Amino acid sequence: MSKKLFLETLGCAMNSRDSEHIIAELHEKEGYETTDDITTADLILINTCSVREKPVAKLFSELGVFNKKRKEGAKIGVCGCTASHLGEEIIKRAPYVSFVLGARNVSKITEVLHKDKAVEIDINYDESEFAFNDFRTSPYKAYINVSIGCDKACTYCIVPKTRGEEISIPIELILREAQKAVERGAKEVFLLGQNVNNYGRRFSGEHEKVNFTELLRRLSAIDGLERIRFTSPHPFHMDDEFLSEFASNPKICKSMHMPLQSGSSKVLKDMKRGYTKEWFLNRVEKLKALCPEVSVSTDIIVAFPGESDEEFEDTLDVMRRVKFDQIFSFKYSPRPETEAEHFTNVVDEDVASMRLTTLQNLATDILDEKNKMQLGKVYRVYFEELNQDYFVSGRSDNNLLIKVKGSDELLGEFRNVKITAIGRTILSGEVVG
Ligand code: 5AD
Ligand code: SF4
């Protein structure tokens, strides 16, 4: 009988891809199969996120639950960003944990498995050319890493300390991955990097130096590949060449994530984001001029240390002007080993909560207003998921989540869909061609 792996993944798309790598390595080299039933698992893994404090605090209560539920002899391992940042402390606080594997040490999973109390968290470890075994959660789309780590120094962010310096993955490896995915039936690739459009700055060996725009061009030459998405681009690196390739290349999906973080130039400076409110608005304006159908999503942090009422108003002002199609919003959470951790002009918790509510209400109003205009529109949808009650869902080019009545015959297929009903998270429609 095969050994069973239970794996819980938290955090970003990068973590989801790391989990695919972990599953592939454990399957090929150790014969593990995944299970959803923790009580039957021989190995229990949690792939953690440390970007905000709350999930980190939750980790230990979750580990306690794992410990109670595990069958006798089952091992527990902690992977990902919190593993990188807490390291050995995890085993001190939860002695039943067998190993700790950092976000930059994924390829060592089969090594740590056989060592007791191993802690592998070296953030200088270079996995940019490691040949991971193959595993994909979805046959319809393939996540492909284009770089590891992050070279920015945003003052609130722990990621450079958990994923190390930025190294680009050689273009030939990326193209090969995409080609392989297409041969296996995927029509969409999803490129991943902490600053995906900073691609090509540094490679670990001698490789052809191409930038992100050129990478997009080369990928779109692959026959059978119909859609390219990517996350997360950085507004600072959105030069004109990149924006015009984005707008004119029909294979690039017309949805752009533009993490604003704050609409105030003063706060942006304190965050060391490298751009101003005006630069951000200018990039959005240019993008929308080149590509009127684009949808724009963003990340926003409220109540960063020192943020005044007026500065928060600047964020609302950008919201009203850009009319984001989706926002991910957070209260500032101080993180260890970051510059902002030492900032003393902390915003009151009550004020922070109020700002978050104000921001989210505005985002909902904007979305409701935009959604009203969707009725009757027709979108080309790529179907990826079978839901309950005979619904199949997928995404439009500009990233709207749309469901129709149908069966698995639609999976992996493109159809034109007319929108017939509006929901906040998903639109409903009917296939019209
Ligand atoms: N506090 C709150 N939100 C944060 N993010 C990153 N670091 C912090 C922090 N210390 C948010 C940013 C980022 C998203 C992934 O998480 O908005 O874009
Ligand atoms: Fe979380 Fe950031 Fe790590 Fe992703 S890279 S798992 S968002 S801390």
Short mmCIF file of C-alpha atoms and ligand atoms in Angstrom, two decimals:
data_model
loop_
_atom_site.label_atom_id
_atom_site.label_comp_id
_atom_site.label_asym_id
_atom_site.label_seq_id
_atom_site.Cartn_x
_atom_site.Cartn_y
_atom_site.Cartn_z
CA MET A 1 0.00 0.00 0.00
CA SER A 2 1.21 3.49 -0.82
CA LYS A 3 2.05 5.94 1.94
CA LYS A 4 -0.38 8.78 2.45
CA LEU A 5 0.35 12.50 2.48
CA PHE A 6 -1.96 15.15 3.95
CA LEU A 7 -0.88 18.64 2.87
CA GLU A 8 -2.49 21.94 3.82
CA THR A 9 -1.43 25.00 1.83
CA LEU A 10 -1.80 28.58 3.07
CA GLY A 11 -0.70 31.85 1.49
CA CYS A 12 -0.05 32.85 -2.08
CA ALA A 13 0.13 31.17 -5.49
CA MET A 14 3.86 30.71 -4.99
CA ASN A 15 3.08 28.50 -2.03
CA SER A 16 0.55 26.52 -4.09
CA ARG A 17 3.25 25.85 -6.66
CA ASP A 18 5.74 24.88 -3.92
CA SER A 19 3.13 22.42 -2.66
CA GLU A 20 2.87 20.90 -6.14
CA HIS A 21 6.65 20.46 -6.10
CA ILE A 22 6.50 18.84 -2.65
CA ILE A 23 3.78 16.42 -3.78
CA ALA A 24 5.75 15.55 -6.94
CA GLU A 25 9.00 14.90 -5.08
CA LEU A 26 7.31 12.79 -2.41
CA HIS A 27 5.37 10.82 -5.00
CA GLU A 28 8.26 10.04 -7.34
CA LYS A 29 10.97 9.45 -4.78
CA GLU A 30 9.04 8.10 -1.78
CA GLY A 31 5.81 6.68 -3.20
CA TYR A 32 3.40 9.02 -1.39
CA GLU A 33 -0.18 9.62 -2.57
CA THR A 34 -2.21 12.57 -1.30
CA THR A 35 -5.22 12.18 0.99
CA ASP A 36 -7.86 14.55 2.41
CA ASP A 37 -8.24 12.42 5.51
CA ILE A 38 -5.68 13.50 8.07
CA THR A 39 -6.34 10.51 10.35
CA THR A 40 -5.03 8.04 7.74
CA ALA A 41 -1.96 10.09 6.72
CA ASP A 42 1.60 8.85 7.28
CA LEU A 43 2.93 12.35 6.71
CA ILE A 44 1.16 15.60 7.62
CA LEU A 45 2.52 18.81 6.13
CA ILE A 46 1.49 22.43 6.46
CA ASN A 47 2.85 24.92 3.94
CA THR A 48 2.72 28.19 5.82
CA CYS A 49 2.51 31.94 5.12
CA SER A 50 4.03 34.60 7.35
CA VAL A 51 2.98 37.77 5.59
CA ARG A 52 0.71 38.78 8.46
CA GLU A 53 0.77 37.94 12.15
CA LYS A 54 -2.58 36.17 12.52
CA PRO A 55 -1.87 33.06 10.42
CA VAL A 56 1.42 32.62 12.25
CA ALA A 57 -0.34 32.66 15.61
CA LYS A 58 -2.86 30.15 14.25
CA LEU A 59 -0.09 27.77 13.19
CA PHE A 60 0.54 26.46 16.69
CA SER A 61 -3.10 25.79 17.47
CA GLU A 62 -3.39 24.04 14.12
CA LEU A 63 -0.31 21.93 14.83
CA GLY A 64 -1.91 20.94 18.14
CA VAL A 65 -4.97 19.71 16.25
CA PHE A 66 -2.78 17.78 13.79
CA ASN A 67 -0.98 16.17 16.71
CA LYS A 68 -4.26 14.96 18.24
CA LYS A 69 -5.66 13.66 14.96
CA ARG A 70 -2.60 11.94 13.57
CA LYS A 71 -2.38 8.18 13.55
CA GLU A 72 0.40 6.53 15.53
CA GLY A 73 3.80 7.04 13.94
CA ALA A 74 2.63 9.70 11.50
CA LYS A 75 5.16 12.50 11.00
CA ILE A 76 4.35 16.21 11.03
CA GLY A 77 6.41 18.71 9.01
CA VAL A 78 6.19 22.50 8.74
CA CYS A 79 7.12 24.08 5.39
CA GLY A 80 6.96 27.52 3.79
CA CYS A 81 7.52 31.10 4.90
CA THR A 82 6.84 30.68 8.63
CA ALA A 83 9.20 27.72 8.60
CA SER A 84 11.87 30.03 7.11
CA HIS A 85 11.30 32.70 9.69
CA LEU A 86 10.74 30.74 12.91
CA GLY A 87 12.98 27.74 12.13
CA GLU A 88 13.99 25.79 15.20
CA GLU A 89 11.55 27.65 17.42
CA ILE A 90 8.76 25.64 15.83
CA ILE A 91 10.22 22.39 17.15
CA LYS A 92 10.83 23.98 20.56
CA ARG A 93 7.20 25.05 20.83
CA ALA A 94 5.76 21.94 19.20
CA PRO A 95 8.20 19.10 19.95
CA TYR A 96 6.11 16.56 18.03
CA VAL A 97 7.07 18.31 14.76
CA SER A 98 9.60 16.14 12.90
CA PHE A 99 11.09 18.71 10.54
CA VAL A 100 11.02 22.33 9.41
CA LEU A 101 11.55 23.14 5.72
CA GLY A 102 11.90 26.75 4.55
CA ALA A 103 10.27 28.30 1.48
CA ARG A 104 13.61 28.33 -0.31
CA ASN A 105 14.46 24.70 0.47
CA VAL A 106 11.54 22.86 -1.12
CA SER A 107 13.83 20.54 -3.11
CA LYS A 108 15.18 19.10 0.17
CA ILE A 109 11.82 17.61 1.16
CA THR A 110 12.89 13.98 0.67
CA GLU A 111 16.11 14.68 2.60
CA VAL A 112 14.50 16.16 5.72
CA LEU A 113 11.91 13.41 5.74
CA HIS A 114 14.53 10.92 6.86
CA LYS A 115 16.25 13.08 9.45
CA ASP A 116 14.86 13.59 12.90
CA LYS A 117 14.24 17.23 13.86
CA ALA A 118 15.85 18.57 10.69
CA VAL A 119 15.67 22.34 10.17
CA GLU A 120 16.50 23.42 6.60
CA ILE A 121 15.83 27.13 6.21
CA ASP A 122 18.80 28.58 4.32
CA ILE A 123 17.45 31.58 2.38
CA ASN A 124 20.55 31.69 0.19
CA TYR A 125 19.92 28.21 -1.13
CA ASP A 126 19.57 28.32 -4.92
CA GLU A 127 16.71 26.27 -6.36
CA SER A 128 16.41 28.28 -9.56
CA GLU A 129 17.63 25.39 -11.73
CA PHE A 130 16.44 22.42 -9.68
CA ALA A 131 14.65 19.82 -11.80
CA PHE A 132 11.55 19.15 -9.72
CA ASN A 133 9.41 16.16 -10.56
CA ASP A 134 6.09 16.84 -12.23
CA PHE A 135 2.76 17.31 -10.51
CA ARG A 136 -0.05 19.66 -11.44
CA THR A 137 -3.22 20.19 -9.41
CA SER A 138 -5.12 21.16 -12.55
CA PRO A 139 -4.73 19.59 -16.00
CA TYR A 140 -6.14 22.76 -17.59
CA LYS A 141 -3.64 25.31 -16.41
CA ALA A 142 -0.01 25.21 -15.32
CA TYR A 143 1.64 27.35 -12.66
CA ILE A 144 5.22 28.09 -13.73
CA ASN A 145 7.79 29.87 -11.57
CA VAL A 146 9.83 32.50 -13.41
CA SER A 147 11.87 33.64 -10.42
CA ILE A 148 12.47 32.84 -6.79
CA GLY A 149 12.90 35.33 -3.93
CA CYS A 150 12.47 39.09 -3.83
CA ASP A 151 15.00 41.91 -4.11
CA LYS A 152 12.73 44.71 -2.94
CA ALA A 153 12.88 46.17 0.54
CA CYS A 154 9.28 47.24 1.23
CA THR A 155 9.49 48.24 4.87
CA TYR A 156 6.41 46.22 5.95
CA CYS A 157 7.28 42.97 4.20
CA ILE A 158 8.82 39.83 5.61
CA VAL A 159 9.14 38.00 2.27
CA PRO A 160 12.75 38.94 1.44
CA LYS A 161 13.63 37.33 4.79
CA THR A 162 11.71 34.14 4.05
CA ARG A 163 12.37 33.66 0.34
CA GLY A 164 15.78 35.34 0.01
CA GLU A 165 17.24 37.30 -2.87
CA GLU A 166 15.68 37.29 -6.29
CA ILE A 167 17.04 34.87 -8.91
CA SER A 168 15.43 34.38 -12.32
CA ILE A 169 14.87 30.94 -13.71
CA PRO A 170 16.58 30.40 -17.09
CA ILE A 171 14.24 31.07 -20.03
CA GLU A 172 14.91 27.68 -21.61
CA LEU A 173 13.59 25.95 -18.47
CA ILE A 174 10.46 28.12 -18.43
CA LEU A 175 9.75 27.49 -22.12
CA ARG A 176 10.29 23.76 -21.64
CA GLU A 177 7.85 23.69 -18.70
CA ALA A 178 5.24 25.55 -20.73
CA GLN A 179 5.73 23.28 -23.74
CA LYS A 180 5.37 20.20 -21.55
CA ALA A 181 2.22 21.54 -19.91
CA VAL A 182 0.67 22.26 -23.32
CA GLU A 183 1.53 18.76 -24.56
CA ARG A 184 -0.36 17.43 -21.54
CA GLY A 185 -3.44 19.44 -22.44
CA ALA A 186 -3.11 22.74 -20.55
CA LYS A 187 -4.16 25.75 -22.60
CA GLU A 188 -3.21 28.32 -19.97
CA VAL A 189 0.00 29.08 -18.08
CA PHE A 190 0.18 31.17 -14.94
CA LEU A 191 3.61 32.70 -14.44
CA LEU A 192 4.72 33.22 -10.87
CA GLY A 193 7.26 35.47 -9.23
CA GLN A 194 7.33 37.80 -6.26
CA ASN A 195 8.08 40.61 -8.74
CA VAL A 196 7.31 38.80 -11.91
CA ASN A 197 7.98 41.75 -14.24
CA ASN A 198 11.47 42.24 -12.80
CA TYR A 199 12.35 38.99 -14.58
CA GLY A 200 15.84 38.72 -16.03
CA ARG A 201 17.78 40.91 -13.57
CA ARG A 202 19.94 38.13 -12.18
CA PHE A 203 20.47 34.48 -13.10
CA SER A 204 22.59 32.11 -11.09
CA GLY A 205 24.57 30.75 -14.06
CA GLU A 206 25.41 32.00 -17.54
CA HIS A 207 22.08 32.34 -19.31
CA GLU A 208 20.50 34.35 -22.07
CA LYS A 209 19.41 37.64 -20.50
CA VAL A 210 15.85 38.47 -21.53
CA ASN A 211 13.42 40.73 -19.72
CA PHE A 212 9.82 39.91 -18.78
CA THR A 213 8.34 41.48 -21.91
CA GLU A 214 10.57 39.30 -24.10
CA LEU A 215 9.72 36.24 -22.00
CA LEU A 216 6.03 36.92 -22.69
CA ARG A 217 6.72 37.21 -26.41
CA ARG A 218 8.62 33.93 -26.52
CA LEU A 219 6.00 32.08 -24.51
CA SER A 220 3.22 33.29 -26.74
CA ALA A 221 4.97 31.68 -29.73
CA ILE A 222 4.16 28.23 -28.30
CA ASP A 223 1.53 26.51 -30.43
CA GLY A 224 -1.50 25.35 -28.48
CA LEU A 225 -0.87 27.75 -25.62
CA GLU A 226 -3.84 30.09 -25.66
CA ARG A 227 -3.70 32.08 -22.45
CA ILE A 228 -0.93 33.60 -20.35
CA ARG A 229 -1.51 35.03 -16.90
CA PHE A 230 1.01 36.18 -14.33
CA THR A 231 1.31 37.41 -10.76
CA SER A 232 2.53 39.57 -9.08
CA PRO A 233 3.80 42.39 -11.22
CA HIS A 234 5.21 45.49 -9.50
CA PRO A 235 3.88 48.91 -10.60
CA PHE A 236 7.44 50.29 -10.53
CA HIS A 237 8.48 47.94 -13.38
CA MET A 238 5.48 48.66 -15.60
CA ASP A 239 7.34 50.46 -18.36
CA ASP A 240 5.74 51.45 -21.68
CA GLU A 241 7.22 48.47 -23.53
CA PHE A 242 5.67 46.06 -21.03
CA LEU A 243 2.26 47.77 -21.13
CA SER A 244 2.11 47.78 -24.92
CA GLU A 245 3.09 44.10 -25.13
CA PHE A 246 0.41 43.36 -22.53
CA ALA A 247 -2.21 45.24 -24.54
CA SER A 248 -1.31 44.01 -28.01
CA ASN A 249 -0.48 40.34 -27.42
CA PRO A 250 -3.75 38.41 -27.79
CA LYS A 251 -2.51 35.49 -25.69
CA ILE A 252 -1.93 37.65 -22.62
CA CYS A 253 -5.07 37.73 -20.49
CA LYS A 254 -6.40 41.22 -19.97
CA SER A 255 -6.33 41.30 -16.22
CA MET A 256 -3.59 43.14 -14.37
CA HIS A 257 -2.79 42.93 -10.69
CA MET A 258 -1.39 46.30 -9.60
CA PRO A 259 -0.54 46.22 -5.88
CA LEU A 260 -1.08 49.83 -4.82
CA GLN A 261 -0.55 49.33 -1.04
CA SER A 262 -1.31 53.02 -0.39
CA GLY A 263 -2.60 55.98 -2.40
CA SER A 264 -0.48 58.47 -0.47
CA SER A 265 2.93 59.37 -1.89
CA LYS A 266 4.17 60.03 1.64
CA VAL A 267 3.10 56.59 2.89
CA LEU A 268 4.46 54.96 -0.28
CA LYS A 269 7.80 56.60 0.48
CA ASP A 270 7.72 55.28 4.06
CA MET A 271 6.89 51.87 2.64
CA LYS A 272 9.82 52.20 0.16
CA ARG A 273 7.60 51.19 -2.73
CA GLY A 274 9.61 53.16 -5.29
CA TYR A 275 6.65 54.99 -6.92
CA THR A 276 4.28 57.85 -6.15
CA LYS A 277 0.50 58.22 -6.34
CA GLU A 278 0.97 60.10 -9.64
CA TRP A 279 3.14 57.35 -11.15
CA PHE A 280 0.58 54.71 -10.21
CA LEU A 281 -2.32 56.70 -11.68
CA ASN A 282 -0.27 57.41 -14.80
CA ARG A 283 0.42 53.69 -15.31
CA VAL A 284 -3.27 52.81 -14.89
CA GLU A 285 -4.28 55.57 -17.27
CA LYS A 286 -1.79 54.38 -19.89
CA LEU A 287 -2.85 50.76 -19.42
CA LYS A 288 -6.56 51.59 -19.82
CA ALA A 289 -5.87 53.75 -22.84
CA LEU A 290 -4.01 50.91 -24.55
CA CYS A 291 -6.39 48.23 -23.36
CA PRO A 292 -9.88 49.52 -22.46
CA GLU A 293 -11.23 46.05 -21.62
CA VAL A 294 -8.58 45.39 -18.94
CA SER A 295 -9.63 44.53 -15.40
CA VAL A 296 -7.40 45.77 -12.62
CA SER A 297 -7.02 44.25 -9.17
CA THR A 298 -4.94 45.47 -6.25
CA ASP A 299 -3.59 44.94 -2.72
CA ILE A 300 -4.00 47.67 -0.13
CA ILE A 301 -2.64 48.02 3.40
CA VAL A 302 -4.48 50.43 5.70
CA ALA A 303 -3.12 52.06 8.85
CA PHE A 304 0.54 51.76 8.02
CA PRO A 305 2.51 53.54 10.82
CA GLY A 306 2.04 57.29 10.54
CA GLU A 307 -0.86 57.12 8.05
CA SER A 308 -3.00 60.22 8.71
CA ASP A 309 -6.69 60.67 7.84
CA GLU A 310 -5.68 62.76 4.81
CA GLU A 311 -3.23 60.10 3.64
CA PHE A 312 -5.90 57.44 3.95
CA GLU A 313 -8.18 59.75 1.90
CA ASP A 314 -5.55 59.57 -0.85
CA THR A 315 -6.04 55.80 -0.96
CA LEU A 316 -9.81 56.29 -1.28
CA ASP A 317 -9.16 58.85 -4.00
CA VAL A 318 -7.13 56.33 -6.03
CA MET A 319 -9.88 53.76 -5.45
CA ARG A 320 -12.52 56.13 -6.88
CA ARG A 321 -10.39 57.02 -9.87
CA VAL A 322 -9.19 53.54 -10.81
CA LYS A 323 -12.35 51.64 -9.89
CA PHE A 324 -10.56 48.38 -9.18
CA ASP A 325 -12.31 45.19 -10.20
CA GLN A 326 -11.04 43.36 -7.15
CA ILE A 327 -9.17 44.40 -4.01
CA PHE A 328 -7.31 42.43 -1.38
CA SER A 329 -7.15 44.67 1.67
CA PHE A 330 -5.38 44.30 4.98
CA LYS A 331 -4.73 46.11 8.21
CA TYR A 332 -1.03 46.72 8.63
CA SER A 333 0.53 43.95 10.68
CA PRO A 334 4.02 44.49 12.12
CA ARG A 335 6.40 41.73 11.07
CA PRO A 336 9.70 40.72 12.63
CA GLU A 337 12.96 41.64 10.86
CA THR A 338 11.30 44.39 8.83
CA GLU A 339 12.12 48.09 8.93
CA ALA A 340 8.58 49.16 9.79
CA GLU A 341 8.59 46.92 12.86
CA HIS A 342 10.57 49.70 14.56
CA PHE A 343 8.29 52.56 13.46
CA THR A 344 6.71 54.06 16.56
CA ASN A 345 3.89 56.17 15.10
CA VAL A 346 1.44 53.29 15.28
CA VAL A 347 -2.17 53.89 14.18
CA ASP A 348 -4.87 53.07 16.77
CA GLU A 349 -6.50 49.68 16.33
CA ASP A 350 -9.99 51.30 16.25
CA VAL A 351 -8.95 53.71 13.53
CA ALA A 352 -7.36 50.87 11.55
CA SER A 353 -10.57 48.83 11.73
CA MET A 354 -12.66 51.80 10.67
CA ARG A 355 -10.41 52.51 7.70
CA LEU A 356 -10.52 48.90 6.58
CA THR A 357 -14.34 48.90 6.73
CA THR A 358 -14.55 52.21 4.84
CA LEU A 359 -12.21 50.90 2.16
CA GLN A 360 -14.01 47.60 1.76
CA ASN A 361 -17.43 49.27 1.60
CA LEU A 362 -16.20 51.58 -1.12
CA ALA A 363 -14.73 48.62 -3.03
CA THR A 364 -18.07 46.78 -2.81
CA ASP A 365 -20.01 49.85 -4.03
CA ILE A 366 -17.66 50.19 -7.00
CA LEU A 367 -17.95 46.52 -7.83
CA ASP A 368 -21.75 46.49 -7.55
CA GLU A 369 -21.90 49.45 -9.90
CA LYS A 370 -19.60 47.73 -12.40
CA ASN A 371 -21.38 44.41 -12.12
CA LYS A 372 -24.71 45.96 -13.09
CA MET A 373 -23.24 46.57 -16.52
CA GLN A 374 -22.31 42.91 -16.99
CA LEU A 375 -25.86 41.64 -17.66
CA GLY A 376 -26.19 40.52 -21.27
CA LYS A 377 -22.48 40.80 -22.04
CA VAL A 378 -20.76 37.89 -23.78
CA TYR A 379 -17.38 36.57 -22.60
CA ARG A 380 -15.09 33.83 -23.86
CA VAL A 381 -14.73 31.50 -20.87
CA TYR A 382 -12.12 28.80 -20.32
CA PHE A 383 -13.79 26.15 -18.14
CA GLU A 384 -11.71 24.62 -15.38
CA GLU A 385 -13.86 23.42 -12.52
CA LEU A 386 -16.82 21.18 -11.99
CA ASN A 387 -18.99 22.54 -9.16
CA GLN A 388 -21.98 21.15 -7.31
CA ASP A 389 -25.45 20.96 -8.84
CA TYR A 390 -24.23 20.53 -12.43
CA PHE A 391 -22.45 23.85 -12.68
CA VAL A 392 -19.13 24.29 -14.45
CA SER A 393 -17.04 27.39 -13.86
CA GLY A 394 -14.17 29.15 -15.51
CA ARG A 395 -12.70 32.57 -16.17
CA SER A 396 -13.07 35.14 -18.86
CA ASP A 397 -9.96 36.63 -20.40
CA ASN A 398 -10.31 39.58 -17.99
CA ASN A 399 -10.56 37.23 -15.03
CA LEU A 400 -14.30 37.25 -14.26
CA LEU A 401 -15.38 34.04 -12.57
CA ILE A 402 -18.38 32.70 -14.48
CA LYS A 403 -20.51 29.59 -14.06
CA VAL A 404 -22.94 27.86 -16.40
CA LYS A 405 -25.09 24.74 -16.17
CA GLY A 406 -23.14 21.93 -17.77
CA SER A 407 -21.10 18.79 -17.39
CA ASP A 408 -17.44 17.81 -17.41
CA GLU A 409 -17.52 17.91 -21.21
CA LEU A 410 -16.92 21.65 -20.87
CA LEU A 411 -13.74 21.25 -18.82
CA GLY A 412 -10.65 22.41 -20.69
CA GLU A 413 -12.85 24.03 -23.36
CA PHE A 414 -13.50 27.60 -24.44
CA ARG A 415 -17.09 28.80 -24.94
CA ASN A 416 -18.85 32.12 -25.44
CA VAL A 417 -21.05 32.80 -22.44
CA LYS A 418 -23.79 35.39 -22.07
CA ILE A 419 -24.15 36.77 -18.53
CA THR A 420 -27.64 36.19 -17.13
CA ALA A 421 -27.29 36.80 -13.37
CA ILE A 422 -24.94 38.78 -11.16
CA GLY A 423 -23.33 37.69 -7.92
CA ARG A 424 -20.52 39.41 -6.02
CA THR A 425 -18.00 36.61 -6.37
CA ILE A 426 -19.33 34.73 -9.38
CA LEU A 427 -21.46 35.61 -12.41
CA SER A 428 -23.90 33.16 -13.98
CA GLY A 429 -24.44 32.75 -17.67
CA GLU A 430 -25.45 30.52 -20.53
CA VAL A 431 -23.36 29.13 -23.34
CA VAL A 432 -24.15 30.87 -26.60
CA GLY A 433 -21.40 29.50 -28.83
N1 5AD B 1 0.84 43.83 6.96
C1 5AD B 1 -0.31 43.81 6.23
N2 5AD B 1 -0.35 43.40 4.95
C2 5AD B 1 0.81 42.99 4.39
N3 5AD B 1 1.09 42.55 3.14
C3 5AD B 1 2.40 42.27 3.09
N4 5AD B 1 3.00 42.52 4.26
C4 5AD B 1 2.03 42.99 5.09
C5 5AD B 1 2.01 43.44 6.44
N5 5AD B 1 3.12 43.47 7.17
C6 5AD B 1 0.10 42.47 2.08
C7 5AD B 1 0.48 43.34 0.90
C8 5AD B 1 0.92 42.34 -0.12
C9 5AD B 1 0.02 41.17 0.17
C10 5AD B 1 0.48 39.87 -0.37
O1 5AD B 1 0.01 41.14 1.59
O2 5AD B 1 -0.66 44.06 0.48
O3 5AD B 1 0.78 42.82 -1.45
FE1 SF4 B 2 2.85 34.35 2.37
FE2 SF4 B 2 4.45 36.04 1.12
FE3 SF4 B 2 5.35 33.65 1.73
FE4 SF4 B 2 3.51 33.92 -0.18
S1 SF4 B 2 5.63 34.68 -0.20
S2 SF4 B 2 3.48 32.42 1.45
S3 SF4 B 2 2.28 35.64 0.66
S4 SF4 B 2 4.77 35.26 3.16
#
